[in-house]
Coordinates of C-alpha atoms in Angstrom, one line a residue:
Chain A
M1 CA -27.0 12.9 -33.9
S2 CA -26.1 10.7 -31.0
N3 CA -24.3 7.5 -31.7
R4 CA -26.8 4.8 -32.2
R5 CA -24.5 2.2 -30.8
S6 CA -23.9 4.2 -27.8
R7 CA -27.5 4.9 -27.2
Q8 CA -28.3 1.2 -27.3
S9 CA -25.5 0.3 -25.1
S10 CA -26.1 3.0 -22.7
S11 CA -29.7 2.1 -22.3
T12 CA -28.5 -1.2 -20.9
L13 CA -26.0 -1.4 -18.2
R14 CA -23.2 -1.5 -20.6
I15 CA -21.8 1.6 -22.1
S16 CA -19.8 1.7 -25.2
D17 CA -16.1 2.2 -24.7
D18 CA -15.8 5.0 -27.2
Q19 CA -18.6 6.9 -25.6
M20 CA -17.2 6.4 -22.2
I21 CA -13.7 7.4 -23.3
D22 CA -15.1 10.5 -24.9
L23 CA -17.0 11.5 -21.8
V24 CA -14.3 10.7 -19.5
S25 CA -11.8 12.7 -21.4
K26 CA -14.2 15.6 -21.4
L27 CA -14.6 15.3 -17.7
R28 CA -10.9 15.1 -17.2
L29 CA -10.6 18.4 -19.0
L30 CA -12.8 20.0 -16.5
L31 CA -11.3 18.5 -13.4
P32 CA -8.3 20.4 -12.4
E33 CA -6.8 17.8 -10.2
I34 CA -6.8 15.0 -12.6
R35 CA -5.6 17.1 -15.4
E36 CA -2.5 18.0 -13.7
R37 CA -1.8 14.9 -11.8
R38 CA -1.6 11.8 -13.8
R39 CA -1.0 10.7 -17.3
S40 CA -4.2 10.8 -19.2
D41 CA -4.4 7.1 -20.1
K42 CA -4.1 5.9 -16.6
V43 CA -7.2 7.3 -15.0
S44 CA -10.0 4.9 -14.7
A45 CA -13.6 5.8 -15.3
S46 CA -14.7 5.3 -11.7
K47 CA -11.9 7.5 -10.6
V48 CA -13.0 10.2 -13.0
L49 CA -16.6 9.9 -11.8
Q50 CA -15.6 10.1 -8.2
E51 CA -13.5 13.2 -8.9
T52 CA -16.4 14.7 -10.7
C53 CA -18.7 14.2 -7.8
N54 CA -16.2 15.7 -5.5
Y55 CA -15.6 18.6 -7.7
I56 CA -19.3 19.3 -8.1
R57 CA -19.7 19.2 -4.3
K58 CA -16.8 21.6 -4.0
L59 CA -18.3 23.9 -6.6
H60 CA -21.6 23.8 -4.6
R61 CA -19.7 24.9 -1.5
E62 CA -18.1 27.7 -3.3
V63 CA -21.4 28.8 -4.7
D64 CA -22.8 28.9 -1.2
N65 CA -19.8 30.8 0.1
L66 CA -20.0 33.3 -2.6
S67 CA -23.7 33.7 -2.1
D68 CA -23.1 34.4 1.5
R69 CA -20.5 36.9 0.7
L70 CA -22.7 38.6 -1.8
S71 CA -25.5 38.7 0.7
Q72 CA -23.3 40.4 3.2
L73 CA -22.2 42.8 0.6
L74 CA -25.8 43.5 -0.3
D75 CA -26.5 44.3 3.3
S76 CA -23.8 46.8 3.4
V77 CA -25.0 48.6 0.3
D78 CA -27.9 50.9 -0.2
E79 CA -31.0 49.2 -1.4
D80 CA -31.5 51.4 -4.4
S81 CA -28.0 51.6 -5.5
Q82 CA -26.6 50.0 -8.6
E83 CA -24.5 47.6 -6.6
A84 CA -27.5 46.3 -4.9
A85 CA -29.0 45.4 -8.2
V86 CA -25.9 43.7 -9.4
I87 CA -25.6 41.8 -6.2
R88 CA -29.1 40.6 -6.4
S89 CA -28.7 39.6 -9.9
L90 CA -25.7 37.6 -9.0
L91 CA -27.5 36.0 -6.2
M92 CA -30.4 35.0 -8.3
Chain B
M1 CA 25.6 28.1 20.3
E2 CA 28.6 27.3 18.3
L3 CA 29.8 24.3 16.8
L4 CA 32.2 22.4 18.8
W5 CA 34.9 20.6 17.1
H6 CA 37.4 18.7 18.9
N7 CA 40.0 17.0 16.8
G8 CA 37.6 16.6 14.0
Q9 CA 34.8 15.4 16.1
V10 CA 32.0 17.5 16.9
V11 CA 31.2 17.4 20.5
L12 CA 27.8 18.7 21.3
H13 CA 26.9 16.0 23.6
N14 CA 24.5 17.9 25.7
Q15 CA 23.9 20.9 23.7
R16 CA 21.7 20.2 20.9
P17 CA 18.8 18.3 22.2
N18 CA 18.7 20.3 25.4
A19 CA 19.1 23.5 23.6
K20 CA 15.9 22.9 21.8
K21 CA 14.0 22.7 24.9
Q22 CA 15.6 25.2 27.0
P23 CA 17.5 28.3 26.5
P24 CA 20.8 27.1 25.4
P25 CA 22.8 25.7 28.2
P26 CA 26.1 27.0 27.0
P27 CA 28.5 24.3 26.6
P28 CA 31.7 25.3 28.1
S29 CA 33.7 24.2 25.2
S30 CA 31.5 25.8 22.7
S31 CA 32.2 29.3 23.8
S32 CA 35.8 28.8 22.7
A33 CA 34.8 27.0 19.7
P34 CA 33.2 29.5 17.4
P35 CA 36.2 30.8 15.6
P36 CA 37.8 27.5 15.2
A37 CA 34.4 26.1 14.3
L38 CA 34.0 28.5 11.5
D39 CA 37.3 27.6 10.2
H40 CA 36.3 24.0 10.5
N41 CA 33.3 24.6 8.6
L42 CA 35.2 26.0 5.8
F43 CA 37.6 23.3 6.0
I44 CA 35.1 20.6 6.4
Q45 CA 33.2 21.5 3.4
E46 CA 35.9 20.2 1.2
D47 CA 35.8 16.9 2.9
E48 CA 33.9 14.0 1.7
M49 CA 30.4 14.7 1.2
S50 CA 29.1 11.4 2.3
S51 CA 29.9 12.2 5.8
W52 CA 27.6 15.1 5.6
L53 CA 24.8 12.7 5.4
H54 CA 25.2 11.9 8.9
Y55 CA 24.7 15.3 10.0
P56 CA 21.5 16.0 8.4
L57 CA 20.2 13.0 10.1
R58 CA 20.9 14.5 13.4
D59 CA 18.9 17.6 12.5
D60 CA 16.1 15.5 11.5
D61 CA 16.0 14.1 14.9
D62 CA 15.2 17.5 16.2
F63 CA 12.9 18.4 13.5
C64 CA 11.2 15.2 12.9
S65 CA 10.5 14.7 16.5
D66 CA 7.4 16.8 16.1
L67 CA 6.2 15.0 13.1
F68 CA 7.2 11.5 13.9
L69 CA 7.0 9.6 17.1
P70 CA 10.1 10.0 19.0
A71 CA 10.0 6.3 19.8
E72 CA 12.9 5.6 17.7
R73 CA 15.4 7.7 19.3
Q74 CA 16.9 5.5 21.9
T75 CA 20.3 5.2 20.6
S76 CA 21.7 8.6 20.6
N77 CA 20.8 9.4 24.0
Q78 CA 23.5 11.9 24.2
V79 CA 22.4 13.8 21.3
V80 CA 18.8 13.2 21.7
T81 CA 18.4 13.1 25.4
A82 CA 15.9 15.7 25.0
A83 CA 13.8 13.1 23.4
R84 CA 12.5 15.5 20.9
P85 CA 11.5 18.6 22.6
P86 CA 8.2 19.5 21.3
V87 CA 9.1 22.8 19.9
P88 CA 12.5 22.4 18.4
S89 CA 12.3 25.3 16.1
T90 CA 11.5 27.9 18.5
V91 CA 13.6 26.9 21.4
R92 CA 16.5 25.6 19.5
P93 CA 19.3 27.9 19.9
P94 CA 21.2 28.3 16.8
E95 CA 24.3 26.9 17.9
A96 CA 22.7 23.9 19.4
S97 CA 21.1 23.2 16.1
S98 CA 24.2 23.5 14.3
M99 CA 25.9 21.6 16.9
R100 CA 23.9 18.7 16.4
P101 CA 26.5 16.3 15.5
P102 CA 26.6 13.7 18.2
A103 CA 29.9 12.2 18.9
P104 CA 28.8 8.7 18.3
L105 CA 27.8 8.6 14.7
P106 CA 26.1 5.3 14.7
S107 CA 23.7 6.5 17.3
S108 CA 22.8 9.3 15.1
V109 CA 21.9 6.9 12.6
R110 CA 19.3 5.2 14.6
P111 CA 17.1 7.7 16.2
P112 CA 15.3 9.1 13.3
V113 CA 14.9 5.7 12.0
R114 CA 12.8 6.6 9.1
N115 CA 15.1 9.2 7.8
F116 CA 18.2 7.3 8.3
M117 CA 16.9 4.1 6.9
N118 CA 16.8 5.7 3.6
F119 CA 20.2 7.0 4.0
S120 CA 21.6 3.8 5.1
R121 CA 20.0 2.1 2.2
L122 CA 21.4 4.5 -0.2
R123 CA 24.7 5.1 1.3
G124 CA 25.6 1.9 2.9
D125 CA 28.7 3.2 4.4
F126 CA 26.8 5.3 6.8
T127 CA 27.7 3.9 10.1
G128 CA 31.3 3.7 9.6
R129 CA 32.2 7.2 9.9
G130 CA 33.0 8.0 13.4
G131 CA 35.8 10.3 12.9
E132 CA 34.5 12.0 9.9
S133 CA 31.1 12.4 11.2
G134 CA 32.4 15.0 13.6
P135 CA 33.5 17.5 11.1
S136 CA 30.9 16.4 8.7
V137 CA 28.3 16.9 11.3
S138 CA 29.4 20.3 11.8
K139 CA 29.5 20.8 8.2
S140 CA 26.1 19.4 7.8
T141 CA 24.9 21.8 10.4
V142 CA 26.3 24.5 8.4
R143 CA 24.7 23.1 5.4
E144 CA 21.4 23.0 7.1
S145 CA 21.7 26.6 8.1
T146 CA 22.5 27.4 4.5
Q147 CA 19.5 25.5 3.6
V148 CA 17.6 28.0 5.6
S149 CA 18.5 30.5 3.1
A150 CA 16.9 27.9 1.2
T151 CA 15.3 29.0 -1.9
P152 CA 18.3 28.6 -4.1
A153 CA 19.5 25.7 -2.0
R154 CA 16.4 23.8 -2.7
E155 CA 17.0 23.8 -6.3
S156 CA 20.5 22.6 -5.7
D157 CA 19.0 20.0 -3.5
L158 CA 17.0 18.7 -6.4
T159 CA 20.0 18.4 -8.5
R160 CA 22.0 17.0 -5.8
R161 CA 19.5 14.4 -4.9
T162 CA 19.3 13.1 -8.4
D163 CA 23.0 12.9 -8.5
G164 CA 23.5 11.4 -5.2
I165 CA 20.7 9.2 -4.9
G166 CA 20.0 7.9 -8.2
S167 CA 17.6 5.1 -7.5
R168 CA 15.4 7.2 -5.3
G169 CA 15.8 10.2 -7.5
T170 CA 12.4 10.2 -8.9
V171 CA 10.7 9.5 -5.6
D172 CA 12.7 12.1 -3.9
L173 CA 11.9 14.6 -6.5
A174 CA 8.3 13.7 -6.3
S175 CA 8.2 13.9 -2.7
R176 CA 10.4 16.8 -2.5
S177 CA 7.9 19.1 -3.9
A178 CA 5.5 17.8 -1.3
V179 CA 8.1 18.1 1.3
D180 CA 9.0 21.6 0.5
G181 CA 5.8 22.6 1.8
G182 CA 6.4 20.6 4.9
G183 CA 9.9 21.6 4.9
G184 CA 8.9 25.1 5.6
A185 CA 8.6 24.1 9.2
Y186 CA 12.0 22.7 9.1
T187 CA 13.4 25.7 7.6
V188 CA 12.1 27.6 10.5
G189 CA 14.0 25.5 12.8
H190 CA 16.9 25.8 10.6
N191 CA 16.7 29.4 10.8
R192 CA 17.0 29.3 14.4
K193 CA 19.9 27.1 14.2
G194 CA 21.4 29.2 11.5
K195 CA 21.7 32.2 13.7
A196 CA 24.9 31.0 15.1
V197 CA 26.1 29.9 11.8
V198 CA 25.1 33.0 10.0
T199 CA 28.6 34.0 9.5
T200 CA 29.4 30.7 8.0
E201 CA 26.4 30.6 5.7
P202 CA 27.8 32.7 3.0
R203 CA 30.8 30.7 2.8
N204 CA 28.9 27.5 3.0
E205 CA 26.5 28.5 0.5
N206 CA 28.9 28.4 -2.3
P207 CA 29.8 24.9 -2.1
A208 CA 26.7 24.3 -0.1
G209 CA 24.5 23.6 -3.0
A210 CA 25.3 20.1 -2.5
S211 CA 25.5 20.2 1.2
S212 CA 22.3 21.9 1.6
S213 CA 20.8 19.5 -0.6
L214 CA 22.0 16.8 1.7
A215 CA 20.7 18.6 4.6
S216 CA 17.4 19.1 3.0
K217 CA 17.5 15.6 1.9
S218 CA 17.6 14.5 5.5
E219 CA 14.6 16.6 6.1
I220 CA 12.8 15.2 3.3
E221 CA 13.7 11.7 4.3
P222 CA 10.7 11.2 6.4
F223 CA 8.5 12.3 3.6
N224 CA 10.3 10.2 1.2
E225 CA 9.9 7.4 3.5
T226 CA 6.2 7.5 3.2
T227 CA 6.3 7.7 -0.5
I228 CA 8.7 4.8 -0.5
V229 CA 6.4 2.9 1.6
D230 CA 3.6 3.6 -0.8
E231 CA 5.8 2.4 -3.6
R232 CA 6.5 -0.7 -1.6
K233 CA 2.8 -1.3 -1.1
R234 CA 2.1 -0.9 -4.7
K235 CA 4.9 -3.4 -5.5
E236 CA 3.4 -5.8 -3.0
R237 CA 0.1 -5.5 -4.6
E238 CA 1.6 -6.1 -8.0
A239 CA 3.5 -9.0 -6.6
I240 CA 0.3 -10.4 -5.2
D241 CA -1.3 -10.1 -8.5
E242 CA 1.5 -11.9 -10.1
T243 CA 1.5 -14.7 -7.7
E244 CA -2.2 -15.1 -8.3
E245 CA -1.6 -15.4 -11.9
E246 CA 1.1 -17.9 -11.3
A247 CA -1.1 -19.9 -9.1
K248 CA -3.6 -20.0 -11.8
Q249 CA -1.1 -21.3 -14.2
G250 CA 0.0 -23.9 -11.9
R251 CA -3.4 -25.3 -11.7
G252 CA -2.9 -27.6 -14.5
S253 CA -5.0 -28.0 -17.5
T254 CA -5.2 -25.1 -19.8
S255 CA -9.0 -25.3 -19.8
T256 CA -9.1 -24.9 -16.1
K257 CA -6.6 -22.1 -16.3
R258 CA -8.6 -20.4 -19.0
S259 CA -11.9 -20.7 -17.1
R260 CA -10.3 -19.5 -14.0
A261 CA -8.9 -16.6 -15.8
A262 CA -12.2 -15.9 -17.3
E263 CA -13.8 -16.0 -14.0
V264 CA -11.4 -13.7 -12.4
H265 CA -11.7 -11.4 -15.3
N266 CA -15.5 -11.4 -15.1
L267 CA -15.4 -10.8 -11.4
S268 CA -13.0 -7.9 -11.8
E269 CA -15.0 -6.6 -14.6
R270 CA -18.2 -6.8 -12.6
K271 CA -16.6 -5.1 -9.7
R272 CA -15.4 -2.4 -12.0
R273 CA -18.8 -1.9 -13.5
D274 CA -20.4 -1.8 -10.1
R275 CA -18.1 0.9 -9.0
I276 CA -18.8 2.9 -12.0
N277 CA -22.5 2.5 -11.6
E278 CA -22.3 3.5 -8.0
R279 CA -20.5 6.6 -9.0
M280 CA -22.9 7.4 -11.7
K281 CA -25.7 7.2 -9.2
A282 CA -24.0 9.6 -6.9
L283 CA -23.3 11.9 -9.7
Q284 CA -26.9 11.8 -10.8
E285 CA -28.0 12.8 -7.3
L286 CA -25.7 15.8 -7.5
I287 CA -27.0 17.1 -10.7
P288 CA -30.2 19.0 -10.3
R289 CA -33.3 17.7 -12.2
C290 CA -31.5 15.0 -13.9
N291 CA -34.1 12.6 -15.2
K292 CA -32.0 10.9 -17.7
S293 CA -31.8 7.2 -17.5
D294 CA -29.0 6.4 -19.8
K295 CA -25.5 7.1 -18.8
A296 CA -24.4 9.0 -21.9
S297 CA -26.9 11.8 -21.6
M298 CA -26.3 11.9 -17.9
L299 CA -22.7 12.4 -18.4
D300 CA -23.4 15.1 -20.9
E301 CA -25.5 16.8 -18.4
A302 CA -22.9 16.5 -15.8
I303 CA -20.4 18.1 -18.1
E304 CA -22.7 21.0 -18.8
Y305 CA -23.6 21.4 -15.2
M306 CA -20.0 21.6 -14.2
K307 CA -19.3 24.2 -16.8
S308 CA -22.2 26.3 -15.8
L309 CA -21.2 26.0 -12.1
Q310 CA -17.7 27.1 -12.9
L311 CA -19.0 29.9 -14.9
Q312 CA -21.4 31.0 -12.2
I313 CA -18.7 30.9 -9.6
Q314 CA -16.5 32.9 -11.8
M315 CA -19.1 35.5 -12.2
M316 CA -20.0 35.6 -8.6
S317 CA -16.4 36.0 -7.5
M318 CA -15.9 38.7 -10.0
G319 CA -19.0 40.4 -8.6
C320 CA -17.6 40.0 -5.1
G321 CA -14.4 41.6 -6.2
M322 CA -16.1 44.4 -7.9
M323 CA -18.6 45.3 -5.3
P324 CA -16.1 47.0 -3.1
M325 CA -15.1 49.0 -6.0
M326 CA -17.0 52.1 -6.9
Y327 CA -19.9 51.3 -9.1
T328 CA -18.7 53.8 -11.6
G329 CA -16.1 51.3 -12.6
M330 CA -18.8 48.7 -12.8
Q331 CA -20.4 50.2 -15.7
Q332 CA -17.4 49.4 -17.7
Y333 CA -17.0 46.0 -16.4
M334 CA -20.5 44.8 -16.3
P335 CA -21.0 44.8 -20.0
H336 CA -17.9 42.8 -20.5
M337 CA -18.7 40.5 -17.7
A338 CA -22.2 40.0 -19.1
M339 CA -20.8 39.3 -22.5
G340 CA -18.4 36.8 -21.1
M341 CA -21.1 35.2 -19.0
G342 CA -23.6 35.4 -21.7
M343 CA -21.5 33.2 -24.0
G344 CA -21.5 30.4 -21.6
M345 CA -24.3 31.0 -19.3
E346 CA -27.3 31.6 -21.5
M347 CA -29.4 32.5 -18.7
G348 CA -32.7 32.6 -20.4
M349 CA -32.0 36.1 -21.3
N350 CA -33.6 35.9 -24.5
R351 CA -36.1 38.5 -23.3
P352 CA -34.8 41.8 -24.4
P353 CA -35.2 44.6 -22.0
P354 CA -38.7 45.7 -22.0
P355 CA -39.5 48.9 -23.9
P356 CA -40.3 51.0 -20.9
P357 CA -37.1 52.4 -19.5
P358 CA -36.0 50.7 -16.4
P359 CA -36.4 52.6 -13.2
P360 CA -33.4 54.5 -12.1
F361 CA -32.3 52.0 -9.6
M362 CA -31.1 49.9 -12.4
P363 CA -29.3 52.3 -14.6
F364 CA -26.7 50.1 -16.0
P365 CA -29.0 47.5 -17.5
N366 CA -30.5 50.4 -19.3
M367 CA -27.2 51.4 -20.5
L368 CA -26.5 47.9 -21.6
A369 CA -29.8 47.6 -23.3
S370 CA -29.2 50.7 -25.2
Q371 CA -26.1 49.1 -26.5
R372 CA -27.9 46.1 -27.7
P373 CA -31.4 46.7 -28.6
L374 CA -32.9 43.4 -29.4
P375 CA -36.2 42.6 -30.8
P376 CA -37.5 40.2 -28.2
Q377 CA -40.4 38.7 -29.9
P378 CA -38.9 37.0 -32.8
R379 CA -36.3 35.3 -30.7
M380 CA -38.4 34.6 -27.8
G381 CA -40.3 31.8 -29.1
G382 CA -40.9 30.0 -25.9
Y383 CA -41.1 32.7 -23.3
P384 CA -43.8 35.1 -24.2
A385 CA -45.5 34.7 -20.9
V386 CA -42.4 35.2 -19.1
Q387 CA -41.5 38.2 -21.0
A388 CA -44.8 39.7 -20.2
S389 CA -44.3 39.2 -16.6
D390 CA -40.8 40.3 -16.7
P391 CA -41.2 44.0 -16.8
S392 CA -43.6 43.9 -14.0
R393 CA -41.3 42.0 -11.8
V394 CA -38.1 43.4 -12.8
Y395 CA -39.1 47.0 -13.1
G396 CA -41.5 47.0 -10.3
S397 CA -40.7 48.5 -7.0
N398 CA -37.8 47.6 -5.0
Q399 CA -40.0 45.6 -2.7
Q400 CA -40.7 43.2 -5.5
F401 CA -37.1 42.8 -6.1
V402 CA -36.2 41.6 -2.7
P403 CA -38.8 38.9 -2.4
N404 CA -37.7 37.6 -5.7
S405 CA -34.2 37.3 -4.5
N406 CA -35.4 35.6 -1.3
Q407 CA -37.6 33.2 -3.1
A408 CA -35.0 31.5 -5.1
P409 CA -31.5 32.1 -3.7
Y410 CA -30.3 29.0 -5.3
S411 CA -31.7 29.6 -8.7
G412 CA -28.6 31.5 -9.6
Y413 CA -26.7 28.4 -10.5
M414 CA -29.7 26.6 -11.8
D415 CA -30.8 29.1 -14.4
P416 CA -27.8 28.9 -16.6
Y417 CA -27.9 25.3 -16.2
Q418 CA -31.5 25.2 -17.2
Q419 CA -30.5 27.0 -20.3
F420 CA -28.0 24.4 -21.1
R421 CA -30.3 21.6 -20.5
S422 CA -33.2 22.4 -22.6
L423 CA -35.3 25.0 -24.0
H424 CA -38.4 23.9 -22.1
P425 CA -40.5 26.9 -22.3
S426 CA -42.6 25.6 -19.4
Q427 CA -39.9 26.3 -17.0
P428 CA -40.3 29.7 -15.6
P429 CA -36.8 30.6 -14.6
Q430 CA -36.4 33.5 -12.3
F431 CA -34.4 35.4 -14.7
Q432 CA -35.8 38.8 -14.2
N433 CA -32.9 40.1 -12.4
Q434 CA -30.6 38.4 -14.7
A435 CA -32.4 39.7 -17.7
A436 CA -32.1 43.2 -16.4
S437 CA -28.6 42.8 -15.5
Y438 CA -27.3 41.2 -18.6
P439 CA -29.1 42.3 -21.6
S440 CA -26.1 41.8 -23.6
S441 CA -25.9 38.3 -22.5
S442 CA -29.5 37.9 -23.3
R443 CA -28.7 38.8 -26.8
V444 CA -26.2 36.1 -27.0
S445 CA -28.3 33.6 -25.3
S446 CA -31.3 34.5 -27.4
T447 CA -29.3 33.9 -30.5
K448 CA -28.2 30.6 -29.2
E449 CA -31.7 29.8 -28.2
S450 CA -33.1 30.5 -31.5
E451 CA -30.4 28.3 -33.0
D452 CA -31.1 25.6 -30.6
Q453 CA -34.8 25.8 -31.2
G454 CA -34.1 25.6 -34.9
N455 CA -31.9 22.6 -34.3
Q456 CA -34.5 21.0 -32.2
T457 CA -37.1 21.3 -34.8
T458 CA -34.9 20.0 -37.5
S459 CA -33.5 17.2 -35.5

């Protein structure tokens, strides 16, 4: 299913333009900052990659924060209660 | 403090800057001024608008002093003797603020160099207005106070700026939004100033759309300045690039030129590729268990991972919001949430809830399970072992539960991602809790898994 040309190119250091464009556009859709900020054709691949890294780190931090909050909530709730189960499930 | 107008010139020589720092030293003349000042305000508004520009500049001196180094203010000693009191907004008596207009107009131009430079560039005739500046200053003070009321004024500012300043319009607009945030601080100061001018505000507001815009413009000037500086830098860079190209062309033979161009192009291309590779490596490190060597699949994984992360965060935040609520409400929400999550998250839920009814401490999974009875075996394909262990772990005692959660606190975000990545049956995800909690999602995920497995076999 994958593009043969892209596979060949990606195996080497070079990546096909189409493939890169496709992936970059996908990433752009996910990245809130880039989506709002600039015109779509102006964003470079390296910039998109950088934004992706930053965004993933940000998401990690959020996950940690939410985990902390959920743990705190869990502490405040009875062990056997329904909420406890939910919280644990979320934490897992 | 009131505005002091003497023969069209606003005389606040000692008031404004000092007023900011100290409780307003009442200017002797100011006390008598207010009524005439108000009248002046009204009257002044109809005057030329360009003179208003001067006034806002003065205000900026007070406001900007905090933000910008006060080094520039040497000229308007009279007005700015205070040399930027550190807390203009709080200390500034309203009248002082409005009083801003320094008698010598040109001096007002200089102190907030940044702001005024823009003005002078745009206006040109800035410095000439000695006489007009007085009333205009007062007017501008009034304008500024109106700006405090601000929200409508800002919009008018926008229009005004585009009208008045043409060339910088786009920049101003762009920076304006940025400045509005920063302008909040200014508005505070304006508020203080505006107290004295409160009475005048309503009157000023009507025509004030423009004036307030001017005032706000002055506020925004410093911010615009930075954006303008950025623009200049960009232009410089572009100019440099152009010069380089010209130098190349000037080299002489076309072959040399072409080779040089090719060299430069190769270099730049290489640099670009290096940058991209570097970022790909960084990204690879961020993605858990990314063993892909080619970029395409790695980017695919990155995309999936980001989606799963977003989804997980969404779920967790929903859970955080729901927890404080009574769990009675949860029973309604959980199925929906699980459904929504299940679509995207596929948390290895393909194990249907085990036949034995779950212990009472997990009532709602039972409820969900009853809604969606799923035959686990046919779909489970790859997780028979897991399934077998599932009941014991999930529906064991509470003590079992806790250690599970402690063991892999981070697995929350990994499990959905695992699902995305592959259907490696060998990976024993810690899905027990998730399976118990989201049987509905398990149904969805199991469906998808079966499909994926089918696809895998075929492809």
